[in-house]
């Protein structure tokens, strides 16, 4: 007899053994020996743009708290909130001037505590963003560091003499379009910044820096935070000899010659620091997610260490692939073949929204459902980005003078910056999409009239309805949580098909990545099914009769998800 654990029973089990609270959390694994973060759906909230509770046009913590019921209903288990700490907002919060407080524009520590406790009531954990590579130039540490060459914290940042008059210490460049060194006339030295000049890099070779930063994580763990998303980990360390990066052919988007950033990125010391940070996280059973830009699966794998570094290094490579069955299949297979637990992402606050990136202008809604049916049914943990579930489009600034993100000003018009993917969450079809009663800090597109939570909640065919069903299925179908990924029909250039196969059930996923109708044929004898029977669970632009599995009929960008029995 097959043992089946029903969804509701599983939910009860999880609820019974999960008690996050301030301080050390009980270590729990579910019935199948997985950790909570392996079966959780994570959701990124960009606080400036999620919900504004006080009408100043900028989202805030109380706004997020007011939307927790929505997130629970969607099926979100953990929210990662991007930085809301005190900050001059040059990089919209990624320039932190105090790691242990809340910027007044977002609320207070009391508001934060209330958010955590209200989230906990709904079974939602809170993950913060930890900007490890740099601080704001307004941080007290940097103000001290800059005050003189002999200041107590001089060595907390990377100060060096120039090579000569008007010559920086080496040829490194900032990824945000300027040189990577800024001259300080008062102390006649340069400091290093991989991002904006207002974001000086911390010197992680100084043990005092590491200690101060680790203590920041303790501060928040003790306030009930369940983990961190680590910002820009690749750039934590620099070559102590500051060797010049070798030039590469070609130009970047700011028109500068490319370089091989071998001396200021992905140094081996990063891994040792992550291992030490992980030890602190383990004291609190917290989870570490990484912003890990990698060029191949091997590099991504390295961020897991021996299971002693990041729990969830994000696979950002998926976001850079062309929209093609072939490319996606090859990538998923290589990730699945690696031993670690994958972390899938299709969208975030630095990347064009997938609705616009993948959309062909005709089938965008179907494509949005296709992508949800795809990455939410893979073996691994998904991290969603707010608004993805309602089909929000990228709303790029139309004129240079409207751009808020400094890289969009520096790089206009090729690089329009990241405002387009950061526009307000679309809650209803009213003014400003219900985000604010004031003037939103970024404009709401016309399409918000149709693509919003209120309208889509009423429409069973909406993108939101589809997301909710896939997410619900992840929680009720054991195969989607624990099942192996078994690719099918691997030479099909248009349709990706796979099983998620476990001892507690098998799910079939069939995805048409083309405009042409498709009719893939299946024979699961090799996969151990003498006479496979299928039962449809969720479809969009696709159909197959329940019963003996022969073929699945798919229209343009159709998706079919069904249960397979023998
Ligand atoms: C990360 C963040 C990005 C920020 C940068 C500098 O890439 O995701 O938004 O601008 O780090 O902190
Ligand atoms: Ca506000």
Coordinates of C-alpha atoms in Angstrom, one line a residue, residues 62-431:
X62 CA 3.2 49.2 8.7
X63 CA 2.2 48.9 5.0
X64 CA 3.8 45.5 4.8
X65 CA 2.1 44.4 8.1
X66 CA -1.3 45.4 6.6
X67 CA -0.7 43.1 3.7
X68 CA 0.3 39.9 5.6
X69 CA -3.1 38.4 5.0
X70 CA -2.7 38.7 1.3
X71 CA 0.7 37.0 1.5
X72 CA -0.6 34.2 3.6
X73 CA -3.5 33.7 1.2
X74 CA -1.0 33.6 -1.7
X75 CA 0.9 30.8 0.1
X76 CA 4.1 32.7 1.1
X77 CA 6.1 31.1 3.9
X78 CA 8.9 33.7 4.3
X79 CA 9.4 37.3 3.2
X80 CA 12.8 38.8 2.5
X81 CA 12.5 42.6 3.0
X82 CA 15.2 44.6 1.2
X83 CA 17.0 47.3 3.4
X84 CA 14.8 49.6 5.5
X85 CA 17.7 50.7 7.8
X86 CA 18.7 54.3 8.3
X87 CA 20.2 55.4 5.0
X88 CA 20.8 58.5 2.8
X89 CA 19.0 56.4 0.1
X90 CA 21.6 57.0 -2.6
X91 CA 21.1 53.4 -3.5
X92 CA 17.6 53.2 -2.0
X93 CA 18.7 51.6 1.2
X94 CA 21.7 49.6 0.0
X95 CA 23.7 52.4 1.6
X96 CA 23.2 51.7 5.2
X97 CA 24.2 54.3 7.8
X98 CA 23.1 52.3 10.9
X99 CA 22.6 48.5 10.8
X100 CA 20.6 48.3 14.0
X101 CA 17.7 50.7 13.5
X102 CA 14.9 51.5 11.1
X103 CA 14.9 54.5 8.8
X104 CA 12.0 56.8 10.1
X105 CA 10.6 56.9 6.5
X106 CA 9.9 53.1 7.0
X107 CA 8.8 53.2 10.7
X108 CA 10.3 52.3 14.0
X109 CA 11.7 49.3 15.8
X110 CA 8.3 48.8 17.4
X111 CA 6.7 48.7 14.0
X112 CA 9.2 46.1 13.1
X113 CA 8.5 44.0 16.1
X114 CA 4.8 44.1 15.4
X115 CA 5.5 43.1 11.8
X116 CA 7.5 40.1 13.0
X117 CA 4.9 39.0 15.5
X118 CA 2.0 39.5 13.1
X119 CA 3.9 37.5 10.4
X120 CA 4.6 34.8 12.9
X121 CA 0.8 34.5 13.7
X122 CA 0.3 33.7 10.0
X123 CA 3.2 31.3 9.8
X124 CA 5.4 33.7 7.8
X125 CA 9.0 34.2 8.7
X126 CA 11.0 37.4 8.2
X127 CA 14.3 37.5 6.4
X128 CA 16.3 40.7 6.3
X129 CA 18.8 42.0 3.8
X130 CA 22.4 42.3 5.0
X131 CA 24.5 44.7 3.1
X132 CA 27.9 43.1 3.9
X133 CA 30.2 44.5 1.4
X134 CA 29.9 48.2 2.1
X135 CA 28.2 50.8 4.3
X136 CA 27.0 54.3 3.5
X137 CA 29.6 57.1 3.6
X138 CA 27.3 58.5 6.4
X139 CA 27.8 55.5 8.6
X140 CA 29.5 56.5 11.9
X141 CA 32.2 53.9 11.1
X142 CA 33.1 55.7 7.9
X143 CA 32.9 59.2 9.4
X144 CA 35.5 58.1 11.9
X145 CA 37.5 56.3 9.3
X146 CA 37.6 59.3 7.1
X147 CA 38.5 61.8 9.9
X148 CA 42.2 61.2 9.9
X149 CA 44.9 58.7 8.8
X150 CA 45.3 57.6 12.4
X151 CA 41.6 57.3 13.2
X152 CA 40.5 54.3 15.2
X153 CA 38.5 53.0 12.3
X154 CA 40.8 54.1 9.5
X155 CA 41.5 50.4 8.7
X156 CA 37.8 49.5 8.7
X157 CA 37.7 50.6 5.0
X158 CA 40.1 50.3 2.2
X159 CA 42.3 53.4 2.1
X160 CA 45.4 53.6 -0.2
X161 CA 47.8 56.1 -1.6
X162 CA 47.4 56.9 -5.3
X163 CA 50.1 55.8 -7.7
X164 CA 51.0 59.4 -8.4
X165 CA 49.2 62.7 -8.7
X166 CA 45.6 62.2 -9.9
X167 CA 46.4 58.5 -10.2
X168 CA 44.2 56.0 -8.3
X169 CA 45.9 53.0 -6.7
X170 CA 45.0 50.7 -9.6
X171 CA 42.7 50.2 -12.6
X172 CA 39.6 48.7 -10.8
X173 CA 36.2 50.2 -11.8
X174 CA 32.9 50.5 -10.0
X175 CA 30.1 48.4 -11.4
X176 CA 28.0 51.5 -11.2
X177 CA 29.8 53.4 -13.9
X178 CA 32.6 55.4 -12.2
X179 CA 36.2 54.6 -11.1
X180 CA 36.3 52.4 -8.0
X181 CA 38.5 54.8 -6.1
X182 CA 37.5 58.2 -4.6
X183 CA 40.1 60.7 -3.5
X184 CA 39.8 62.3 -0.1
X185 CA 41.6 65.7 -0.2
X186 CA 41.7 66.0 3.6
X187 CA 43.7 62.9 4.2
X188 CA 45.2 62.7 0.7
X189 CA 44.3 59.0 0.2
X190 CA 41.8 57.1 -1.9
X191 CA 39.1 54.8 -0.6
X192 CA 37.7 51.9 -2.6
X193 CA 34.0 51.5 -3.5
X194 CA 32.8 48.7 -5.8
X195 CA 29.3 50.4 -6.0
X196 CA 28.5 54.1 -5.7
X197 CA 31.2 56.4 -4.2
X198 CA 28.7 56.8 -1.3
X199 CA 29.1 53.1 -0.6
X200 CA 32.7 52.6 0.7
X201 CA 33.7 48.9 0.9
X202 CA 34.4 47.5 4.3
X203 CA 37.7 46.0 5.0
X204 CA 36.8 42.4 5.8
X205 CA 40.4 41.5 6.5
X206 CA 40.1 43.5 9.7
X207 CA 38.8 41.2 12.4
X208 CA 37.1 44.1 14.2
X209 CA 34.9 44.7 11.1
X210 CA 34.0 41.0 11.0
X211 CA 33.1 41.0 14.6
X212 CA 30.9 44.2 14.3
X213 CA 29.1 42.7 11.3
X214 CA 28.5 39.4 13.0
X215 CA 27.1 41.2 16.0
X216 CA 24.6 42.9 13.7
X217 CA 23.2 39.5 12.7
X218 CA 22.9 38.6 16.4
X219 CA 21.0 41.8 17.1
X220 CA 18.3 40.9 14.5
X221 CA 18.2 37.1 15.3
X222 CA 17.4 38.1 18.8
X223 CA 14.5 40.2 17.5
X224 CA 13.0 37.1 15.8
X225 CA 14.5 37.4 12.3
X226 CA 14.7 34.0 10.6
X227 CA 17.7 34.7 8.4
X228 CA 19.4 37.0 5.9
X229 CA 19.8 37.6 2.3
X230 CA 23.4 38.6 1.9
X231 CA 23.9 41.4 -0.5
X232 CA 26.9 41.4 -2.9
X233 CA 28.9 38.6 -1.3
X234 CA 31.1 38.2 -4.4
X235 CA 32.9 41.4 -3.7
X236 CA 33.6 41.0 0.0
X237 CA 37.4 40.7 -0.4
X238 CA 40.0 42.4 -2.6
X239 CA 43.5 41.4 -3.5
X240 CA 45.8 42.8 -0.7
X241 CA 48.4 43.7 -3.3
X242 CA 45.7 45.6 -5.4
X243 CA 46.9 44.1 -8.7
X244 CA 45.4 45.6 -11.8
X245 CA 42.6 43.6 -13.4
X246 CA 43.6 42.3 -16.8
X247 CA 41.6 44.0 -19.6
X248 CA 39.1 42.0 -21.7
X249 CA 37.9 42.7 -25.2
X250 CA 34.6 44.7 -25.5
X251 CA 32.9 47.5 -23.6
X252 CA 30.4 47.6 -20.7
X253 CA 27.1 49.4 -20.7
X254 CA 28.8 52.6 -19.6
X255 CA 31.2 52.4 -22.6
X256 CA 34.2 51.4 -20.5
X257 CA 36.6 48.7 -21.5
X258 CA 35.7 45.4 -19.9
X259 CA 38.0 43.8 -17.3
X260 CA 38.5 40.4 -15.8
X261 CA 37.6 41.2 -12.2
X262 CA 39.8 38.5 -10.8
X263 CA 41.4 40.6 -8.1
X264 CA 38.3 42.2 -6.6
X265 CA 35.6 39.5 -7.0
X266 CA 35.1 36.0 -5.7
X267 CA 38.3 35.8 -3.7
X268 CA 38.7 32.5 -1.8
X269 CA 38.6 34.3 1.5
X270 CA 34.8 35.0 0.8
X271 CA 34.1 31.3 1.5
X272 CA 36.0 31.3 4.8
X273 CA 34.0 34.4 5.9
X274 CA 30.8 32.8 5.0
X275 CA 31.7 29.7 7.0
X276 CA 32.2 31.9 10.1
X277 CA 29.0 33.8 9.4
X278 CA 27.2 30.5 9.1
X279 CA 28.4 29.4 12.5
X280 CA 26.6 32.4 14.0
X281 CA 23.5 31.7 11.9
X282 CA 23.5 28.1 13.2
X283 CA 23.4 29.3 16.8
X284 CA 19.9 30.6 15.9
X285 CA 18.9 28.0 13.3
X286 CA 18.7 30.9 10.8
X287 CA 18.9 30.6 7.0
X288 CA 21.4 32.4 4.8
X289 CA 20.4 33.3 1.2
X290 CA 23.0 34.7 -1.1
X291 CA 23.0 37.2 -3.9
X292 CA 25.4 35.0 -5.9
X293 CA 26.1 36.1 -9.4
X294 CA 28.0 33.2 -10.9
X295 CA 29.2 32.2 -14.4
X296 CA 28.6 28.5 -14.1
X297 CA 27.1 25.8 -11.9
X298 CA 30.4 25.0 -10.3
X299 CA 30.8 28.5 -9.0
X300 CA 27.3 28.4 -7.6
X301 CA 28.0 25.0 -6.0
X302 CA 31.0 26.5 -4.2
X303 CA 28.7 28.8 -2.3
X304 CA 27.2 25.9 -0.5
X305 CA 30.6 24.9 0.8
X306 CA 30.5 21.6 2.5
X307 CA 27.0 22.4 3.6
X308 CA 28.6 25.0 5.9
X309 CA 28.2 28.2 3.9
X310 CA 25.0 29.5 2.3
X311 CA 21.8 27.5 2.6
X312 CA 20.3 29.1 -0.4
X313 CA 22.7 30.7 -2.9
X314 CA 20.4 32.1 -5.6
X315 CA 20.7 30.8 -9.1
X316 CA 20.7 34.1 -11.0
X317 CA 22.0 32.5 -14.1
X318 CA 18.5 31.4 -15.0
X319 CA 17.5 35.1 -15.3
X320 CA 20.2 35.6 -18.0
X321 CA 19.2 32.7 -20.3
X322 CA 17.3 33.2 -23.5
X323 CA 13.6 32.2 -23.3
X324 CA 14.1 28.8 -24.9
X325 CA 13.2 25.2 -23.9
X326 CA 16.6 24.0 -24.9
X327 CA 18.5 26.6 -22.8
X328 CA 16.3 26.2 -19.8
X329 CA 16.3 22.4 -19.9
X330 CA 20.1 22.2 -20.1
X331 CA 20.5 24.7 -17.3
X332 CA 18.0 22.9 -14.9
X333 CA 19.6 19.6 -15.6
X334 CA 23.1 20.8 -14.8
X335 CA 21.8 22.4 -11.6
X336 CA 19.9 19.3 -10.7
X337 CA 22.8 17.0 -11.4
X338 CA 24.9 19.0 -8.9
X339 CA 24.4 17.7 -5.4
X340 CA 23.1 20.8 -3.7
X341 CA 19.6 22.2 -3.2
X342 CA 18.8 24.7 -5.9
X343 CA 17.4 28.2 -5.3
X344 CA 15.4 29.5 -8.2
X345 CA 14.7 33.1 -9.0
X346 CA 13.1 34.7 -12.1
X347 CA 12.9 38.2 -10.9
X348 CA 14.2 40.7 -8.4
X349 CA 14.7 44.5 -7.8
X350 CA 17.8 44.6 -10.1
X351 CA 16.4 42.7 -13.0
X352 CA 13.8 43.6 -15.6
X353 CA 10.4 42.1 -14.7
X354 CA 9.8 38.8 -16.4
X355 CA 6.4 39.9 -17.7
X356 CA 8.3 42.3 -20.0
X357 CA 11.5 40.3 -20.3
X358 CA 9.8 37.1 -21.6
X359 CA 6.6 38.6 -22.9
X360 CA 6.1 38.7 -26.7
X361 CA 3.4 41.4 -26.6
X362 CA 0.7 38.9 -27.4
X363 CA 0.9 36.0 -25.0
X364 CA 2.4 37.7 -22.0
X365 CA -0.2 36.4 -19.6
X366 CA 0.2 32.8 -20.8
X367 CA 4.0 33.2 -20.6
X368 CA 3.7 34.5 -17.0
X369 CA 1.7 31.4 -16.1
X370 CA 4.1 29.2 -18.0
X371 CA 7.1 30.5 -16.0
X372 CA 5.2 30.0 -12.7
X373 CA 4.3 26.5 -13.7
X374 CA 8.0 26.0 -14.5
X375 CA 10.1 27.4 -11.7
X376 CA 7.6 26.7 -8.9
X377 CA 7.5 23.0 -9.7
X378 CA 11.2 22.4 -9.9
X379 CA 13.2 20.6 -7.2
X380 CA 14.5 23.5 -5.1
X381 CA 13.4 26.6 -3.3
X382 CA 11.7 29.5 -5.2
X383 CA 12.1 33.1 -4.3
X384 CA 9.4 35.3 -5.9
X385 CA 9.5 39.0 -6.4
X386 CA 6.5 41.2 -5.4
X387 CA 4.1 41.8 -8.3
X388 CA 5.4 38.9 -10.3
X389 CA 2.3 37.0 -9.3
X390 CA -0.1 39.6 -10.8
X391 CA 1.9 40.1 -14.1
X392 CA 3.3 43.6 -13.3
X393 CA 5.2 45.0 -16.3
X394 CA 8.5 46.8 -16.2
X395 CA 7.6 50.5 -16.1
X396 CA 10.7 52.2 -17.4
X397 CA 11.2 56.0 -17.0
X398 CA 10.4 57.7 -20.3
X399 CA 12.6 60.7 -19.7
X400 CA 16.0 61.1 -18.2
X401 CA 14.8 63.7 -15.8
X402 CA 12.3 61.2 -14.3
X403 CA 15.0 58.7 -13.4
X404 CA 15.5 58.0 -9.7
X405 CA 18.1 55.2 -9.8
X406 CA 21.5 57.0 -10.2
X407 CA 22.8 54.3 -12.6
X408 CA 20.0 55.3 -14.9
X409 CA 21.2 58.9 -14.9
X410 CA 24.8 57.9 -15.5
X411 CA 24.0 55.4 -18.2
X412 CA 21.0 57.0 -20.0
X413 CA 19.6 56.0 -22.5
X414 CA 21.3 52.5 -22.8
X415 CA 21.0 51.9 -19.1
X416 CA 17.7 53.3 -17.8
X417 CA 18.4 52.1 -14.3
X418 CA 16.2 49.9 -12.1
X419 CA 13.2 52.1 -11.5
X420 CA 11.2 50.1 -14.0
X421 CA 11.1 46.9 -11.9
X422 CA 10.6 48.8 -8.6
X423 CA 7.3 50.6 -9.2
X424 CA 4.5 50.4 -6.7
X425 CA 2.7 47.1 -6.0
X426 CA -0.7 47.1 -7.7
X427 CA -3.4 46.4 -5.2
X428 CA -6.5 47.7 -6.9
X429 CA -7.8 49.6 -9.9
X430 CA -8.2 52.9 -8.0
X431 CA -5.8 55.9 -7.9

